[in-house]
Amino acid sequence: MENRIIMNIDVKDHASLSDIFNEDEDRVDWHDETLWWIRQKRDNAVNQLPEWESLRETASQIKNNVLSDLSNYLLQFEANATKNGITIYWAADAKEHNEIVLSLLQSKQVKQMVKSKSMLTEECHLNEFLAENGIDVIDSDLGERIVQLAKEPPSHIVLPCIHKKKEEIGELFHQHLGTPAGNADPQFLTETARQHLRETFLTRRAALTGVNFAVAETGEFVVCTNEGNADMGAHLADIHIASMGIEKIIPKRKHLGVFLRLLTRSATGQPITTYSSHFSKPRPGQEMHIIIVDNGRTVQLGREDFRNSLKCIRCGACMNTCPVYRRSGGHSYHNAISGPIGSILAPNLDMEKYADLPFASTLCGSCSNVCPVKIDIHQQLYKWRQVIVKNGYATAAKKASMHLMSFTLSTPSVYHVGGKAGRWVLKHAPFAVNNKFNPWYKHRDMPEPPKESFGEWYAKIKNGK
């Protein structure tokens, strides 16, 4: 569980964990190029729809409506789902969610469960909790199964093992599934996983899925996958448990047409997921349970500047485009949800623990540009920085540098003297800044000093010289 420990206990921040990822330069380059390739697929897909921006705006407004009346939509969903024969539970936090899952499994004497992808259960650390209580959990999504065998958390919300090369996956399968050593053929490895998981589907009496969308109007929920593993687990199990964040609500079934067109184009460049499965009631003889989880979401709802982050539909587009994420890796964010959106959500759960994450961004705005529900991601990252500093959670070095910068920029005489001193040092003593103690210099050269400042140039122009 080494990597789990790094993620949940170790005090290293994003910068330190990024340094670990960057030790393997070839992997960094490959990771960067692969994610940018997916970003390009997204661009090609969305450019085929003249109405793309209209869809984004519509989805954003639907989510605005939901967040403005969330409690009533949740109660409407509960009432309709209950009519359909689904049992609803409410969990205030991760601990309560995990205990409800455990109690449902223990009530049926279930010791083994199959699970499809659910970032909410990663957020709640459900697998570890169930293992401690004697429940064996198999993740059935191929990427999730790979990182589970590696005893790692997912590094991406859509592409959990994007940080791993096929040779590493081949070695994992050799160790755990008995494949021939050195076989890294993707088709062979996928077939091996298929055969391995088929036995799991056929023997597990309990299945857990996530929830992509929950329809208040009908009491149904929708799960989107490309592998069909959620369907296999849920349809063959005697008990189906669905873990759902309170923000997954949409008002009407007709709104699915908007979100399903946005989701996978943004995530992988596909026109739609291979399986968009609707669950509205248990089949005869089956039990169906939905656990509706808060875990800090109502706190975020109450933060006006950050409320829009609850619109997120977990497409991962912001990660695929982010220059920082692409070159630092998902595990550097030491949180279940990584990348730009995770850097907004995490400080809401623990501002002190995740104070570093809003600073892990260039604020270039690319994340906001690709977000299918128009979350102002880079603006929220900027606002979180202000909140974190005001609440005293910034590092001493960062606070000191910000005070110094504030004083310099607000005092013209100091600003001008500082500029002249900086130009002199760059020209006559460049070693003072071009050294290993300057983080900027680790990856780039300092620029040549200008002959004059903008202020000096402007004064000359103004005086007609």
Short mmCIF file of C-alpha atoms in Angstrom, two decimals:
data_model
loop_
_atom_site.label_atom_id
_atom_site.label_comp_id
_atom_site.label_asym_id
_atom_site.label_seq_id
_atom_site.Cartn_x
_atom_site.Cartn_y
_atom_site.Cartn_z
CA MET A 1 0.00 0.00 0.00
CA GLU A 2 3.04 2.27 -0.35
CA ASN A 3 1.50 4.70 -2.86
CA ARG A 4 -1.73 4.88 -0.88
CA ILE A 5 0.33 5.95 2.13
CA ILE A 6 2.00 8.71 0.10
CA MET A 7 -1.38 9.94 -1.00
CA ASN A 8 -3.13 9.95 2.36
CA ILE A 9 -0.52 10.47 5.06
CA ASP A 10 2.72 11.86 3.66
CA VAL A 11 3.08 15.60 4.09
CA LYS A 12 4.88 16.15 0.78
CA ASP A 13 3.35 18.88 -1.34
CA HIS A 14 2.66 19.05 -5.07
CA ALA A 15 6.07 20.45 -5.93
CA SER A 16 7.94 17.71 -4.06
CA LEU A 17 5.79 14.94 -5.51
CA SER A 18 6.20 16.45 -8.99
CA ASP A 19 9.96 16.21 -8.56
CA ILE A 20 9.56 12.46 -7.99
CA PHE A 21 7.49 12.09 -11.17
CA ASN A 22 9.97 14.20 -13.13
CA GLU A 23 12.90 11.95 -12.28
CA ASP A 24 11.81 9.80 -15.24
CA GLU A 25 12.04 12.32 -18.07
CA ASP A 26 10.95 9.84 -20.76
CA ARG A 27 7.79 9.05 -18.82
CA VAL A 28 7.02 12.73 -18.36
CA ASP A 29 7.36 13.39 -22.09
CA TRP A 30 5.21 10.37 -22.94
CA HIS A 31 2.56 11.34 -20.35
CA ASP A 32 2.48 14.90 -21.68
CA GLU A 33 2.18 13.84 -25.32
CA THR A 34 -0.49 11.20 -24.66
CA LEU A 35 -2.75 13.57 -22.75
CA TRP A 36 -2.29 16.30 -25.36
CA TRP A 37 -3.24 13.78 -28.05
CA ILE A 38 -6.49 13.15 -26.14
CA ARG A 39 -7.02 16.91 -25.90
CA GLN A 40 -6.67 17.10 -29.70
CA LYS A 41 -9.21 14.28 -30.10
CA ARG A 42 -11.56 16.34 -27.96
CA ASP A 43 -11.04 19.38 -30.19
CA ASN A 44 -11.73 17.38 -33.34
CA ALA A 45 -14.92 15.96 -31.85
CA VAL A 46 -16.35 19.23 -30.60
CA ASN A 47 -15.51 21.12 -33.78
CA GLN A 48 -17.89 18.82 -35.64
CA LEU A 49 -20.81 20.25 -33.68
CA PRO A 50 -21.81 23.81 -34.65
CA GLU A 51 -24.02 23.88 -31.56
CA TRP A 52 -21.20 22.99 -29.15
CA GLU A 53 -21.11 26.33 -27.34
CA SER A 54 -24.90 26.29 -27.10
CA LEU A 55 -24.74 22.83 -25.49
CA ARG A 56 -22.14 24.07 -22.99
CA GLU A 57 -24.24 27.07 -22.06
CA THR A 58 -27.38 24.96 -21.74
CA ALA A 59 -25.62 22.45 -19.49
CA SER A 60 -24.18 25.25 -17.37
CA GLN A 61 -27.59 26.84 -16.91
CA ILE A 62 -29.20 23.49 -16.04
CA LYS A 63 -26.57 22.97 -13.37
CA ASN A 64 -27.07 26.53 -12.10
CA ASN A 65 -30.73 25.72 -11.69
CA VAL A 66 -29.94 22.50 -9.83
CA LEU A 67 -27.52 24.16 -7.43
CA SER A 68 -30.02 26.93 -6.70
CA ASP A 69 -32.66 24.39 -5.58
CA LEU A 70 -30.60 21.32 -4.76
CA SER A 71 -32.47 20.19 -1.66
CA ASN A 72 -35.83 20.03 -3.43
CA TYR A 73 -34.39 18.17 -6.41
CA LEU A 74 -32.78 15.65 -4.07
CA LEU A 75 -36.06 15.10 -2.22
CA GLN A 76 -37.88 14.70 -5.55
CA PHE A 77 -35.30 12.13 -6.64
CA GLU A 78 -35.61 10.27 -3.34
CA ALA A 79 -39.41 10.13 -3.60
CA ASN A 80 -39.40 8.84 -7.18
CA ALA A 81 -36.60 6.35 -6.60
CA THR A 82 -38.39 5.00 -3.55
CA LYS A 83 -41.55 4.54 -5.62
CA ASN A 84 -39.45 2.53 -8.05
CA GLY A 85 -38.41 0.14 -5.29
CA ILE A 86 -34.94 1.57 -4.66
CA THR A 87 -33.79 2.09 -1.07
CA ILE A 88 -32.22 5.50 -0.40
CA TYR A 89 -29.62 6.31 2.26
CA TRP A 90 -28.09 9.67 3.17
CA ALA A 91 -24.44 9.91 4.19
CA ALA A 92 -23.04 13.08 5.74
CA ASP A 93 -19.42 12.10 5.14
CA ALA A 94 -17.06 9.38 3.91
CA LYS A 95 -17.17 7.48 7.20
CA GLU A 96 -20.95 7.23 7.12
CA HIS A 97 -20.93 6.20 3.44
CA ASN A 98 -18.45 3.42 4.10
CA GLU A 99 -20.34 2.15 7.13
CA ILE A 100 -23.59 1.99 5.14
CA VAL A 101 -21.90 -0.07 2.41
CA LEU A 102 -20.41 -2.41 5.01
CA SER A 103 -23.72 -2.86 6.83
CA LEU A 104 -25.51 -3.72 3.56
CA LEU A 105 -22.89 -6.35 2.72
CA GLN A 106 -22.84 -7.80 6.22
CA SER A 107 -26.65 -8.04 6.28
CA LYS A 108 -26.38 -10.43 3.31
CA GLN A 109 -23.27 -12.23 4.61
CA VAL A 110 -21.40 -10.98 1.54
CA LYS A 111 -17.60 -11.22 1.73
CA GLN A 112 -16.78 -10.33 -1.87
CA MET A 113 -17.90 -7.40 -4.05
CA VAL A 114 -17.27 -6.29 -7.62
CA LYS A 115 -17.01 -2.55 -8.19
CA SER A 116 -17.06 -0.42 -11.32
CA LYS A 117 -15.39 2.98 -11.51
CA SER A 118 -16.50 5.42 -8.84
CA MET A 119 -14.37 8.41 -7.94
CA LEU A 120 -16.64 9.02 -4.95
CA THR A 121 -15.55 5.70 -3.44
CA GLU A 122 -11.92 6.69 -4.08
CA GLU A 123 -12.66 9.95 -2.27
CA CYS A 124 -14.11 7.95 0.64
CA HIS A 125 -11.28 5.35 0.59
CA LEU A 126 -13.92 2.61 0.50
CA ASN A 127 -11.67 -0.21 -0.73
CA GLU A 128 -9.26 0.17 2.18
CA PHE A 129 -12.13 0.37 4.69
CA LEU A 130 -13.82 -2.78 3.37
CA ALA A 131 -10.51 -4.67 3.28
CA GLU A 132 -9.96 -3.82 6.94
CA ASN A 133 -13.38 -5.32 7.64
CA GLY A 134 -12.86 -8.56 5.77
CA ILE A 135 -14.53 -7.66 2.46
CA ASP A 136 -12.68 -8.46 -0.76
CA VAL A 137 -13.28 -5.83 -3.48
CA ILE A 138 -12.38 -6.30 -7.14
CA ASP A 139 -12.35 -3.20 -9.37
CA SER A 140 -13.77 -4.23 -12.74
CA ASP A 141 -12.81 -1.21 -14.83
CA LEU A 142 -9.61 -2.27 -16.61
CA GLY A 143 -7.64 0.85 -15.67
CA GLU A 144 -8.87 0.72 -12.08
CA ARG A 145 -8.00 -2.99 -11.87
CA ILE A 146 -4.47 -2.25 -13.07
CA VAL A 147 -3.82 0.39 -10.41
CA GLN A 148 -5.49 -1.84 -7.81
CA LEU A 149 -3.02 -4.63 -8.63
CA ALA A 150 -0.22 -2.05 -8.38
CA LYS A 151 -1.57 -0.90 -4.99
CA GLU A 152 -1.85 2.65 -6.31
CA PRO A 153 -4.70 5.16 -6.48
CA PRO A 154 -5.91 6.24 -9.94
CA SER A 155 -3.92 9.15 -11.36
CA HIS A 156 -6.73 10.41 -13.63
CA ILE A 157 -10.50 10.36 -13.20
CA VAL A 158 -11.17 8.91 -16.67
CA LEU A 159 -7.84 7.21 -17.47
CA PRO A 160 -6.82 5.73 -14.10
CA CYS A 161 -3.57 4.12 -15.27
CA ILE A 162 -2.51 6.74 -17.83
CA HIS A 163 0.80 7.03 -15.98
CA LYS A 164 1.72 3.37 -16.67
CA LYS A 165 3.34 1.93 -19.78
CA LYS A 166 2.23 -1.33 -21.32
CA GLU A 167 5.45 -3.06 -20.25
CA GLU A 168 4.69 -2.24 -16.59
CA ILE A 169 1.15 -3.52 -17.00
CA GLY A 170 2.51 -6.71 -18.55
CA GLU A 171 4.75 -7.22 -15.53
CA LEU A 172 1.81 -6.63 -13.16
CA PHE A 173 -0.27 -9.20 -15.01
CA HIS A 174 2.64 -11.64 -14.93
CA GLN A 175 2.92 -11.26 -11.15
CA HIS A 176 -0.79 -11.34 -10.31
CA LEU A 177 -2.56 -13.09 -13.19
CA GLY A 178 0.11 -15.50 -14.35
CA THR A 179 0.69 -14.20 -17.87
CA PRO A 180 4.03 -15.02 -19.58
CA ALA A 181 6.88 -12.77 -18.51
CA GLY A 182 7.68 -10.03 -20.99
CA ASN A 183 4.34 -10.16 -22.85
CA ALA A 184 3.12 -6.56 -23.15
CA ASP A 185 0.81 -6.95 -26.14
CA PRO A 186 -2.25 -4.75 -25.36
CA GLN A 187 -4.71 -7.13 -27.03
CA PHE A 188 -3.35 -10.11 -25.11
CA LEU A 189 -3.39 -8.22 -21.81
CA THR A 190 -6.95 -6.99 -22.40
CA GLU A 191 -8.15 -10.53 -23.15
CA THR A 192 -6.41 -11.76 -20.00
CA ALA A 193 -8.21 -9.12 -17.94
CA ARG A 194 -11.51 -10.03 -19.60
CA GLN A 195 -11.16 -13.70 -18.66
CA HIS A 196 -9.99 -12.83 -15.16
CA LEU A 197 -12.92 -10.48 -14.53
CA ARG A 198 -15.56 -12.74 -16.08
CA GLU A 199 -15.17 -15.18 -13.21
CA THR A 200 -15.50 -12.25 -10.82
CA PHE A 201 -18.76 -11.09 -12.39
CA LEU A 202 -20.22 -14.60 -12.25
CA THR A 203 -19.36 -15.23 -8.59
CA ARG A 204 -19.86 -11.88 -6.84
CA ARG A 205 -23.27 -11.51 -5.20
CA ALA A 206 -22.84 -7.76 -4.63
CA ALA A 207 -21.91 -4.99 -7.07
CA LEU A 208 -21.21 -1.31 -6.54
CA THR A 209 -21.36 1.36 -9.23
CA GLY A 210 -20.98 5.10 -9.32
CA VAL A 211 -23.60 7.50 -10.65
CA ASN A 212 -22.94 9.84 -13.57
CA PHE A 213 -26.40 11.42 -13.61
CA ALA A 214 -29.44 11.07 -11.34
CA VAL A 215 -32.78 12.21 -12.78
CA ALA A 216 -35.04 13.91 -10.25
CA GLU A 217 -38.10 13.59 -12.49
CA THR A 218 -37.98 9.79 -12.74
CA GLY A 219 -35.86 8.53 -9.84
CA GLU A 220 -33.48 6.75 -12.24
CA PHE A 221 -29.72 7.03 -12.49
CA VAL A 222 -27.34 6.67 -15.40
CA VAL A 223 -23.90 5.05 -15.41
CA CYS A 224 -21.57 5.67 -18.38
CA THR A 225 -18.81 3.19 -19.23
CA ASN A 226 -16.86 2.10 -22.28
CA GLU A 227 -16.34 -1.48 -21.11
CA GLY A 228 -19.80 -2.58 -19.97
CA ASN A 229 -18.36 -3.66 -16.64
CA ALA A 230 -20.92 -1.72 -14.59
CA ASP A 231 -23.72 -3.57 -16.41
CA MET A 232 -22.08 -6.97 -15.95
CA GLY A 233 -21.64 -6.43 -12.24
CA ALA A 234 -25.04 -4.87 -11.55
CA HIS A 235 -27.11 -7.28 -13.65
CA LEU A 236 -25.54 -10.44 -12.26
CA ALA A 237 -25.47 -9.42 -8.59
CA ASP A 238 -28.18 -9.97 -6.00
CA ILE A 239 -27.55 -6.55 -4.48
CA HIS A 240 -26.65 -3.38 -6.41
CA ILE A 241 -25.26 -0.45 -4.43
CA ALA A 242 -24.82 2.94 -6.14
CA SER A 243 -22.66 5.65 -4.57
CA MET A 244 -23.82 9.13 -5.57
CA GLY A 245 -22.60 12.63 -4.72
CA ILE A 246 -25.42 15.10 -4.08
CA GLU A 247 -24.33 17.18 -7.10
CA LYS A 248 -25.13 14.41 -9.63
CA ILE A 249 -28.79 15.48 -9.90
CA ILE A 250 -30.31 16.78 -13.13
CA PRO A 251 -33.97 17.84 -13.22
CA LYS A 252 -35.46 15.95 -16.18
CA ARG A 253 -34.71 12.94 -18.35
CA LYS A 254 -34.66 15.11 -21.48
CA HIS A 255 -31.64 16.94 -20.06
CA LEU A 256 -29.59 13.76 -20.48
CA GLY A 257 -29.43 14.52 -24.19
CA VAL A 258 -27.38 17.62 -23.39
CA PHE A 259 -24.99 16.06 -20.91
CA LEU A 260 -24.38 12.79 -22.74
CA ARG A 261 -23.34 14.73 -25.86
CA LEU A 262 -20.91 16.79 -23.81
CA LEU A 263 -19.43 14.17 -21.51
CA THR A 264 -17.50 11.77 -23.72
CA ARG A 265 -16.55 14.27 -26.40
CA SER A 266 -14.86 16.21 -23.62
CA ALA A 267 -13.33 13.13 -22.01
CA THR A 268 -11.97 11.03 -24.87
CA GLY A 269 -13.17 12.60 -28.12
CA GLN A 270 -15.87 9.97 -28.66
CA PRO A 271 -19.37 11.03 -29.75
CA ILE A 272 -20.89 9.08 -26.85
CA THR A 273 -19.92 6.44 -24.31
CA THR A 274 -20.20 2.85 -25.49
CA TYR A 275 -22.65 2.09 -22.67
CA SER A 276 -24.97 4.68 -21.14
CA SER A 277 -26.98 2.46 -18.81
CA HIS A 278 -30.21 3.52 -17.09
CA PHE A 279 -31.11 1.98 -13.75
CA SER A 280 -34.61 2.77 -12.54
CA LYS A 281 -35.68 -0.21 -10.44
CA PRO A 282 -34.30 -3.54 -9.22
CA ARG A 283 -35.10 -6.64 -11.21
CA PRO A 284 -37.28 -9.27 -9.48
CA GLY A 285 -35.37 -10.79 -6.60
CA GLN A 286 -32.68 -8.09 -6.60
CA GLU A 287 -32.08 -5.28 -4.11
CA MET A 288 -31.01 -1.83 -5.28
CA HIS A 289 -29.62 0.79 -2.90
CA ILE A 290 -28.44 4.36 -3.52
CA ILE A 291 -26.22 6.15 -1.00
CA ILE A 292 -26.46 9.93 -1.47
CA VAL A 293 -23.28 11.49 -0.10
CA ASP A 294 -22.46 15.02 1.05
CA ASN A 295 -18.85 14.80 2.30
CA GLY A 296 -18.21 18.54 2.19
CA ARG A 297 -20.32 19.36 -0.84
CA THR A 298 -22.83 21.50 1.05
CA VAL A 299 -19.91 23.49 2.46
CA GLN A 300 -18.72 24.12 -1.11
CA LEU A 301 -22.29 24.99 -2.09
CA GLY A 302 -22.22 27.68 0.59
CA ARG A 303 -18.99 29.20 -0.77
CA GLU A 304 -20.27 31.59 -3.41
CA ASP A 305 -16.93 31.90 -5.19
CA PHE A 306 -16.52 28.12 -5.46
CA ARG A 307 -20.10 26.86 -5.85
CA ASN A 308 -19.73 26.37 -9.60
CA SER A 309 -17.17 23.61 -9.05
CA LEU A 310 -20.12 21.37 -8.11
CA LYS A 311 -21.22 21.48 -11.75
CA CYS A 312 -18.35 19.14 -12.61
CA ILE A 313 -19.38 16.04 -14.59
CA ARG A 314 -15.96 14.33 -14.16
CA CYS A 315 -14.92 14.35 -17.82
CA GLY A 316 -11.22 15.00 -17.14
CA ALA A 317 -10.88 17.55 -19.96
CA CYS A 318 -9.23 20.06 -17.64
CA MET A 319 -6.54 17.50 -16.79
CA ASN A 320 -5.85 16.60 -20.41
CA THR A 321 -5.20 20.23 -21.32
CA CYS A 322 -3.43 21.43 -18.17
CA PRO A 323 0.33 21.95 -18.78
CA VAL A 324 1.05 21.44 -15.08
CA TYR A 325 -0.92 18.21 -14.71
CA ARG A 326 0.50 16.77 -17.91
CA ARG A 327 4.07 17.20 -16.66
CA SER A 328 3.60 16.51 -12.96
CA GLY A 329 1.36 13.42 -12.96
CA GLY A 330 -1.89 12.80 -11.11
CA HIS A 331 -0.34 11.39 -7.94
CA SER A 332 1.48 14.68 -7.30
CA TYR A 333 -1.89 16.16 -6.26
CA HIS A 334 -2.10 13.77 -3.23
CA ASN A 335 -5.91 13.73 -3.52
CA ALA A 336 -8.50 11.40 -5.08
CA ILE A 337 -9.45 14.03 -7.67
CA SER A 338 -6.33 15.49 -9.27
CA GLY A 339 -5.68 18.22 -11.81
CA PRO A 340 -7.30 21.68 -11.93
CA ILE A 341 -10.76 20.62 -10.73
CA GLY A 342 -9.26 18.60 -7.88
CA SER A 343 -7.24 21.63 -6.85
CA ILE A 344 -10.54 23.47 -6.32
CA LEU A 345 -12.40 20.65 -4.58
CA ALA A 346 -9.62 19.48 -2.24
CA PRO A 347 -9.10 22.69 -0.18
CA ASN A 348 -12.82 22.65 0.59
CA LEU A 349 -12.30 19.32 2.38
CA ASP A 350 -9.13 20.35 4.20
CA MET A 351 -7.73 23.81 3.50
CA GLU A 352 -4.51 23.26 5.41
CA LYS A 353 -3.67 19.84 3.95
CA TYR A 354 -4.34 20.91 0.37
CA ALA A 355 -3.15 24.52 0.57
CA ASP A 356 -0.47 23.81 -2.05
CA LEU A 357 -2.83 22.64 -4.82
CA PRO A 358 -4.35 25.96 -6.01
CA PHE A 359 -0.79 27.14 -6.61
CA ALA A 360 -0.12 24.15 -8.91
CA SER A 361 -1.38 26.07 -11.92
CA THR A 362 -0.22 28.61 -14.48
CA LEU A 363 -3.70 30.21 -14.46
CA CYS A 364 -3.54 30.05 -18.26
CA GLY A 365 -7.29 29.46 -18.50
CA SER A 366 -7.12 26.43 -20.79
CA CYS A 367 -9.03 24.37 -18.22
CA SER A 368 -11.93 26.83 -18.22
CA ASN A 369 -11.93 26.94 -22.02
CA VAL A 370 -12.49 23.19 -22.37
CA CYS A 371 -14.85 22.64 -19.43
CA PRO A 372 -18.14 21.34 -20.89
CA VAL A 373 -20.22 22.96 -18.14
CA LYS A 374 -18.31 26.25 -18.16
CA ILE A 375 -16.81 26.14 -14.67
CA ASP A 376 -14.55 29.15 -14.19
CA ILE A 377 -11.74 26.85 -13.04
CA HIS A 378 -8.72 29.15 -13.32
CA GLN A 379 -10.61 32.00 -11.66
CA GLN A 380 -11.51 29.73 -8.75
CA LEU A 381 -7.89 28.62 -8.40
CA TYR A 382 -6.88 32.28 -8.19
CA LYS A 383 -9.57 32.94 -5.57
CA TRP A 384 -8.51 29.91 -3.52
CA ARG A 385 -4.98 31.32 -3.38
CA GLN A 386 -6.34 34.48 -1.79
CA VAL A 387 -8.47 32.55 0.71
CA ILE A 388 -5.58 30.27 1.66
CA VAL A 389 -3.19 33.18 2.26
CA LYS A 390 -5.80 35.17 4.24
CA ASN A 391 -6.49 32.13 6.44
CA GLY A 392 -2.80 31.69 7.20
CA TYR A 393 -2.26 28.40 5.38
CA ALA A 394 0.37 29.57 2.91
CA THR A 395 3.97 28.62 3.67
CA ALA A 396 6.13 31.13 5.52
CA ALA A 397 8.34 31.59 2.46
CA LYS A 398 5.35 32.26 0.21
CA LYS A 399 3.83 34.73 2.66
CA ALA A 400 7.13 36.57 3.04
CA SER A 401 7.66 36.77 -0.73
CA MET A 402 4.10 38.01 -1.27
CA HIS A 403 4.53 40.73 1.37
CA LEU A 404 7.81 41.77 -0.23
CA MET A 405 6.25 41.81 -3.69
CA SER A 406 3.24 43.78 -2.44
CA PHE A 407 5.50 46.37 -0.83
CA THR A 408 7.69 46.63 -3.94
CA LEU A 409 4.82 46.97 -6.42
CA SER A 410 3.04 49.57 -4.29
CA THR A 411 6.16 51.72 -3.72
CA PRO A 412 7.37 53.29 -7.02
CA SER A 413 10.80 54.30 -5.70
CA VAL A 414 11.54 50.78 -4.44
CA TYR A 415 10.17 49.29 -7.66
CA HIS A 416 12.49 51.38 -9.84
CA VAL A 417 15.54 50.71 -7.65
CA GLY A 418 14.73 46.99 -7.61
CA GLY A 419 14.43 46.92 -11.39
CA LYS A 420 17.81 48.59 -11.86
CA ALA A 421 19.43 46.26 -9.34
CA GLY A 422 17.94 43.22 -11.06
CA ARG A 423 19.19 44.29 -14.49
CA TRP A 424 22.67 44.93 -13.07
CA VAL A 425 22.82 41.49 -11.41
CA LEU A 426 21.64 39.69 -14.57
CA LYS A 427 24.31 41.48 -16.58
CA HIS A 428 27.29 41.39 -14.23
CA ALA A 429 26.59 38.52 -11.80
CA PRO A 430 24.15 36.09 -13.51
CA PHE A 431 25.30 33.25 -11.23
CA ALA A 432 23.37 34.96 -8.41
CA VAL A 433 20.09 33.94 -10.06
CA ASN A 434 21.11 31.19 -12.50
CA ASN A 435 21.68 28.51 -9.86
CA LYS A 436 19.99 25.43 -8.40
CA PHE A 437 18.36 27.43 -5.61
CA ASN A 438 16.17 29.26 -8.13
CA PRO A 439 13.21 26.97 -9.05
CA TRP A 440 12.66 28.94 -12.27
CA TYR A 441 16.18 28.16 -13.43
CA LYS A 442 15.66 24.39 -13.06
CA HIS A 443 13.88 24.24 -16.40
CA ARG A 444 14.80 27.46 -18.24
CA ASP A 445 17.47 30.11 -18.60
CA MET A 446 16.95 33.56 -17.19
CA PRO A 447 16.46 36.13 -19.97
CA GLU A 448 19.11 38.57 -21.07
CA PRO A 449 18.77 41.85 -19.16
CA PRO A 450 17.08 44.64 -21.13
CA LYS A 451 19.11 47.75 -21.83
CA GLU A 452 16.47 49.90 -20.20
CA SER A 453 13.20 49.49 -18.33
CA PHE A 454 9.80 50.23 -19.84
CA GLY A 455 9.57 53.29 -17.60
CA GLU A 456 12.88 54.64 -18.86
CA TRP A 457 11.89 53.96 -22.49
CA TYR A 458 8.49 55.63 -21.99
CA ALA A 459 10.08 58.70 -20.38
CA LYS A 460 12.31 59.11 -23.43
CA ILE A 461 9.42 58.74 -25.86
CA LYS A 462 7.27 61.13 -23.83
CA ASN A 463 10.03 63.74 -23.89
CA GLY A 464 10.47 63.35 -27.62
CA LYS A 465 13.93 61.83 -27.49
#
